[in-house]
Coordinates of C-alpha atoms and ligand atoms in Angstrom, one line a residue:
M10 CA -28.9 -9.5 -79.9
T11 CA -29.8 -6.2 -81.3
A12 CA -32.5 -6.2 -84.1
P13 CA -32.0 -5.0 -87.6
I14 CA -33.2 -1.4 -88.2
I15 CA -35.8 -0.8 -91.0
S16 CA -34.7 2.4 -92.6
G17 CA -37.7 4.3 -93.9
K18 CA -35.3 7.0 -95.1
Q19 CA -33.5 4.5 -97.4
V20 CA -36.6 2.8 -98.7
S21 CA -38.2 6.2 -99.2
E22 CA -35.2 7.3 -101.3
E23 CA -35.5 4.2 -103.5
I24 CA -39.2 4.8 -104.1
R25 CA -38.5 8.5 -104.8
A26 CA -35.9 7.6 -107.4
G27 CA -38.5 5.5 -109.3
L28 CA -41.1 8.4 -109.0
R29 CA -38.6 10.9 -110.4
A30 CA -37.9 8.7 -113.4
E31 CA -41.6 8.1 -114.0
V32 CA -42.4 11.8 -113.7
E33 CA -39.6 12.7 -116.1
A34 CA -41.2 10.4 -118.7
L35 CA -44.7 11.8 -118.1
V36 CA -43.5 15.4 -118.5
E37 CA -42.1 14.4 -121.9
Q38 CA -45.6 13.2 -122.8
G39 CA -46.9 16.6 -121.8
L40 CA -48.3 15.7 -118.4
T41 CA -46.7 17.3 -115.2
P42 CA -48.3 15.9 -112.0
G43 CA -49.5 18.8 -109.9
L44 CA -50.2 19.0 -106.2
A45 CA -52.0 21.8 -104.4
V46 CA -51.5 22.1 -100.6
I47 CA -53.7 24.4 -98.5
L48 CA -52.5 25.6 -95.1
V49 CA -54.8 27.6 -92.9
G50 CA -53.2 29.4 -90.0
E51 CA -49.7 29.2 -88.5
D52 CA -49.4 25.9 -86.6
P53 CA -45.6 25.4 -86.5
A54 CA -45.7 21.6 -87.1
S55 CA -48.0 22.1 -90.0
Q56 CA -45.7 24.7 -91.5
V57 CA -42.8 22.2 -91.4
Y58 CA -45.0 19.4 -93.0
V59 CA -46.1 21.8 -95.8
R60 CA -42.6 23.0 -96.5
N61 CA -41.5 19.4 -96.8
K62 CA -44.3 18.6 -99.2
E63 CA -43.4 21.6 -101.3
K64 CA -39.7 20.5 -101.3
A65 CA -40.6 16.9 -102.3
C66 CA -42.6 18.3 -105.3
H67 CA -39.6 20.4 -106.3
D68 CA -37.1 17.6 -106.0
L69 CA -39.2 15.1 -108.0
G70 CA -40.3 17.4 -110.8
Y71 CA -44.0 17.9 -109.8
Y72 CA -45.8 21.2 -110.3
S73 CA -46.7 22.5 -106.8
E74 CA -49.0 25.2 -105.5
V75 CA -49.1 26.1 -101.8
H76 CA -52.0 28.3 -100.6
R77 CA -51.1 29.8 -97.2
L78 CA -54.3 31.4 -95.8
P79 CA -54.7 33.3 -92.5
A80 CA -56.3 31.6 -89.5
S81 CA -59.3 33.9 -89.8
T82 CA -60.2 32.4 -93.3
S83 CA -63.9 31.6 -93.4
Q84 CA -65.2 28.2 -94.2
E85 CA -66.9 29.6 -97.3
D86 CA -63.7 31.0 -98.7
L87 CA -61.8 27.8 -98.0
L88 CA -64.6 25.8 -99.8
A89 CA -64.4 28.2 -102.7
L90 CA -60.7 27.6 -103.0
V91 CA -61.2 23.8 -102.9
N92 CA -63.8 24.0 -105.6
K93 CA -61.6 26.1 -107.8
L94 CA -58.7 23.5 -107.4
N95 CA -61.2 20.7 -108.1
R96 CA -61.7 22.3 -111.6
Q97 CA -58.1 23.3 -112.2
E98 CA -56.6 21.0 -114.9
N99 CA -53.0 21.3 -113.9
I100 CA -53.8 20.2 -110.3
H101 CA -54.2 16.4 -109.8
G102 CA -53.9 16.2 -106.1
I103 CA -55.4 18.4 -103.3
L104 CA -54.3 18.3 -99.7
V105 CA -55.8 20.4 -97.0
Q106 CA -53.3 20.3 -94.1
L107 CA -54.9 19.3 -90.8
P108 CA -55.7 20.4 -88.1
L109 CA -57.9 23.3 -89.3
P110 CA -58.8 26.3 -87.1
K111 CA -61.7 25.5 -84.7
H112 CA -64.3 27.6 -86.6
I113 CA -64.0 25.4 -89.7
D114 CA -65.8 22.1 -90.0
E115 CA -63.1 19.7 -91.1
K116 CA -65.5 17.1 -92.5
S117 CA -67.2 19.6 -94.8
V118 CA -63.8 20.5 -96.3
I119 CA -62.7 16.9 -96.8
D120 CA -66.0 16.0 -98.3
A121 CA -65.6 18.9 -100.8
I122 CA -62.4 17.6 -102.3
A123 CA -62.9 15.8 -105.6
V124 CA -62.6 12.1 -104.9
E125 CA -60.1 11.6 -107.8
K126 CA -57.9 14.4 -106.4
D127 CA -58.1 13.3 -102.7
V128 CA -54.4 12.3 -102.4
D129 CA -54.7 12.1 -98.6
G130 CA -57.3 9.3 -99.0
F131 CA -59.5 10.9 -96.4
H132 CA -62.7 11.4 -98.5
P133 CA -65.5 9.0 -97.4
V134 CA -65.7 7.5 -100.9
N135 CA -62.0 6.6 -100.8
V136 CA -62.4 5.3 -97.2
G137 CA -65.4 3.2 -98.3
N138 CA -63.4 1.8 -101.3
L139 CA -60.6 0.9 -99.0
V140 CA -63.0 -1.0 -96.7
I141 CA -64.5 -2.9 -99.6
G142 CA -61.1 -3.6 -101.1
D143 CA -61.8 -1.7 -104.3
D144 CA -59.2 0.5 -106.0
S145 CA -58.8 3.8 -104.2
L146 CA -56.3 6.5 -103.2
L147 CA -54.9 5.0 -100.0
P148 CA -54.1 7.2 -97.0
C149 CA -50.4 8.0 -97.0
T150 CA -49.1 6.8 -93.6
P151 CA -50.9 3.4 -93.6
A152 CA -49.8 2.9 -97.2
G153 CA -46.2 3.8 -96.2
V154 CA -46.3 1.3 -93.3
I155 CA -47.3 -1.6 -95.7
E156 CA -44.8 -0.5 -98.4
L157 CA -42.0 -0.4 -95.8
I158 CA -42.9 -3.9 -94.5
K159 CA -43.1 -5.3 -98.1
R160 CA -39.9 -3.7 -99.3
T161 CA -38.0 -5.0 -96.3
G162 CA -39.0 -8.5 -97.6
I163 CA -41.2 -9.3 -94.6
E164 CA -44.0 -11.8 -95.3
M165 CA -47.4 -10.6 -94.0
S166 CA -49.6 -13.5 -95.2
G167 CA -50.8 -15.7 -92.4
K168 CA -49.0 -13.7 -89.7
H169 CA -50.6 -12.3 -86.6
A170 CA -50.5 -8.5 -86.8
V171 CA -51.5 -6.4 -83.8
V172 CA -52.3 -2.7 -84.3
I173 CA -52.3 -0.4 -81.3
G174 CA -54.5 2.7 -82.0
R175 CA -57.8 3.0 -83.8
S176 CA -57.6 6.4 -85.4
N177 CA -59.2 7.1 -88.8
I178 CA -55.8 8.3 -90.1
V179 CA -53.7 5.4 -89.1
G180 CA -55.0 2.6 -86.9
K181 CA -58.2 1.7 -88.8
P182 CA -56.8 1.9 -92.4
V183 CA -53.6 0.1 -91.5
S184 CA -55.6 -2.8 -90.0
L185 CA -57.6 -3.0 -93.3
L186 CA -54.4 -3.0 -95.4
L187 CA -52.8 -5.7 -93.2
Q188 CA -55.9 -7.8 -93.8
R189 CA -55.6 -7.2 -97.5
E190 CA -52.1 -8.7 -97.2
N191 CA -53.7 -11.8 -95.6
A192 CA -52.5 -11.1 -92.1
T193 CA -54.8 -12.0 -89.1
V194 CA -55.3 -8.6 -87.4
T195 CA -56.1 -7.7 -83.8
M196 CA -56.9 -4.1 -82.9
C197 CA -55.9 -2.7 -79.5
H198 CA -56.7 0.8 -78.1
S199 CA -56.8 2.9 -75.0
R200 CA -59.6 0.8 -73.5
T201 CA -58.2 -2.6 -74.3
V202 CA -57.8 -4.8 -71.2
N203 CA -54.6 -6.8 -70.8
M204 CA -53.1 -5.4 -73.9
K205 CA -49.8 -7.2 -73.3
E206 CA -51.5 -10.6 -73.6
L207 CA -52.4 -9.6 -77.1
T208 CA -49.2 -7.9 -78.2
E209 CA -47.1 -10.8 -76.9
Q210 CA -48.7 -12.9 -79.6
A211 CA -47.9 -10.4 -82.4
D212 CA -45.6 -11.4 -85.3
I213 CA -46.0 -7.9 -86.5
L214 CA -46.8 -5.0 -84.1
V215 CA -47.8 -1.6 -85.5
V216 CA -48.0 1.1 -82.9
A217 CA -50.0 4.3 -83.5
I218 CA -51.4 5.4 -80.1
G219 CA -49.7 8.8 -79.8
K220 CA -48.0 8.2 -76.4
A221 CA -44.3 8.6 -76.2
N222 CA -42.4 5.3 -75.3
F223 CA -45.7 3.5 -74.6
V224 CA -44.5 0.1 -75.8
D225 CA -41.5 -1.4 -73.9
A226 CA -39.8 -4.7 -74.2
S227 CA -42.4 -6.5 -72.0
F228 CA -45.0 -6.1 -74.9
I229 CA -42.9 -7.9 -77.4
K230 CA -42.7 -11.5 -78.7
P231 CA -39.0 -12.2 -79.4
G232 CA -38.2 -11.6 -83.0
A233 CA -41.5 -9.7 -83.8
V234 CA -41.4 -6.9 -86.5
V235 CA -42.1 -3.6 -84.8
I236 CA -43.4 -0.6 -86.8
D237 CA -43.6 2.7 -84.8
V238 CA -45.9 5.4 -86.3
G239 CA -45.6 7.7 -83.2
M240 CA -44.2 11.2 -83.5
N241 CA -44.2 12.8 -80.0
R242 CA -42.5 16.0 -79.2
L243 CA -40.9 15.7 -75.7
D244 CA -40.5 18.6 -73.3
N245 CA -36.8 18.7 -74.2
G246 CA -37.7 19.3 -77.8
K247 CA -36.6 15.8 -79.0
L248 CA -38.8 13.6 -81.1
A249 CA -39.9 10.3 -79.6
G250 CA -41.9 7.4 -81.0
D251 CA -44.6 5.4 -79.3
V252 CA -42.0 2.6 -78.8
D253 CA -39.2 2.6 -76.4
F254 CA -36.7 1.8 -79.2
E255 CA -33.6 1.2 -76.9
S256 CA -35.3 -1.6 -74.8
V257 CA -37.5 -3.1 -77.6
K258 CA -34.7 -3.5 -80.1
E259 CA -33.0 -6.0 -77.7
V260 CA -36.0 -8.3 -78.0
S261 CA -37.7 -7.6 -81.3
G262 CA -36.9 -8.5 -84.9
P263 CA -36.7 -5.7 -87.5
I264 CA -37.8 -2.4 -86.1
T265 CA -38.3 1.2 -87.3
P266 CA -36.6 4.1 -85.6
V267 CA -38.1 7.5 -84.9
P268 CA -37.1 9.7 -86.7
G269 CA -36.1 7.9 -90.0
G270 CA -38.7 5.1 -90.0
V271 CA -42.3 5.6 -91.0
G272 CA -42.0 9.4 -91.2
P273 CA -40.2 9.7 -94.5
M274 CA -42.6 7.2 -96.1
T275 CA -45.7 9.4 -95.6
I276 CA -44.7 12.2 -98.0
T277 CA -43.3 9.6 -100.4
M278 CA -46.7 7.9 -100.6
L279 CA -48.3 11.3 -101.0
M280 CA -46.1 11.8 -104.1
N281 CA -47.0 8.4 -105.3
N282 CA -50.8 9.1 -104.9
T283 CA -50.3 12.4 -106.8
L284 CA -48.7 10.5 -109.7
I285 CA -51.5 7.9 -109.7
A286 CA -54.1 10.7 -109.7
A287 CA -52.3 12.5 -112.5
K288 CA -52.1 9.4 -114.7
R289 CA -55.8 8.6 -114.1
L290 CA -57.0 12.2 -114.8
G291 CA -54.6 12.5 -117.8
G292 CA -56.0 9.3 -119.3
L293 CA -52.6 7.5 -119.0
A294 CA -53.4 4.9 -116.3
Ligands
GUN25 N1 -51.7 16.6 -90.5 C1 -51.0 15.6 -89.9 N2 -50.9 14.5 -90.7 C2 -51.6 14.9 -91.8 C3 -51.9 14.2 -93.1 O1 -51.5 13.0 -93.3 N3 -52.7 14.8 -93.9 C4 -53.2 16.1 -93.7 N4 -53.9 16.6 -94.6 N5 -52.9 16.8 -92.6 C5 -52.1 16.1 -91.7

């Protein structure tokens, strides 16, 4: 039997409708959430992501600033812009699109973003608060994964969740958020021995390893929930997830497609973070 598809596109549209209504009410109270995005250089994928963020701001009624800087921009100039945006009252969220050109130290730039405006959730203080379980701005893709599972009505408490991938952006934070939902979490990564023995036990499998079609049906416990965070560009130009969707969907339970699964949730959670930051900074939270 073929598994039900979890539509990130549909869930994302539902959340965005709620955000649009909330922003409209805030604007009436004199507070327009503002997001500043900084793009350094001309990486084609980054240009697409930044355009989509700008469009989401426009569609949902946020104020938006996009700073497109040449690849030759010095670290000093970039830090000066971040500091200016930290002080700018109409900006509540700051996002520096990654990757940055090689001559710029990414960590110094992330560390310079005001913690309360760090809508990517990458600042060490926000990461630390996530680990402790304190209130923080959550990284967008992991938050999107959890929201997608929740809104699909899937129970996480007491389930065995297996995460493949241990990146700072997805694998590590998603494992912490799954624990927060009372799942029992196993982490797998490129050096894991006998990975299938672990994934075969997963009630929920989250895959973020960055290898096209890495997970096939032989990894899957029948009926398991499968969340594919992968976005791999194939030689033929097509987008592929980390999961071989066609074979896995014959064995799994609810499963996310690529595109149209986790992808649309990321920007939606960014917009949610910007709204949270605006309310906190505006004294309305
Ligand atoms: N580049 C790819 N994904 C991301 C992201 O989530 N945030 C930022 N800032 N840059 C990215």
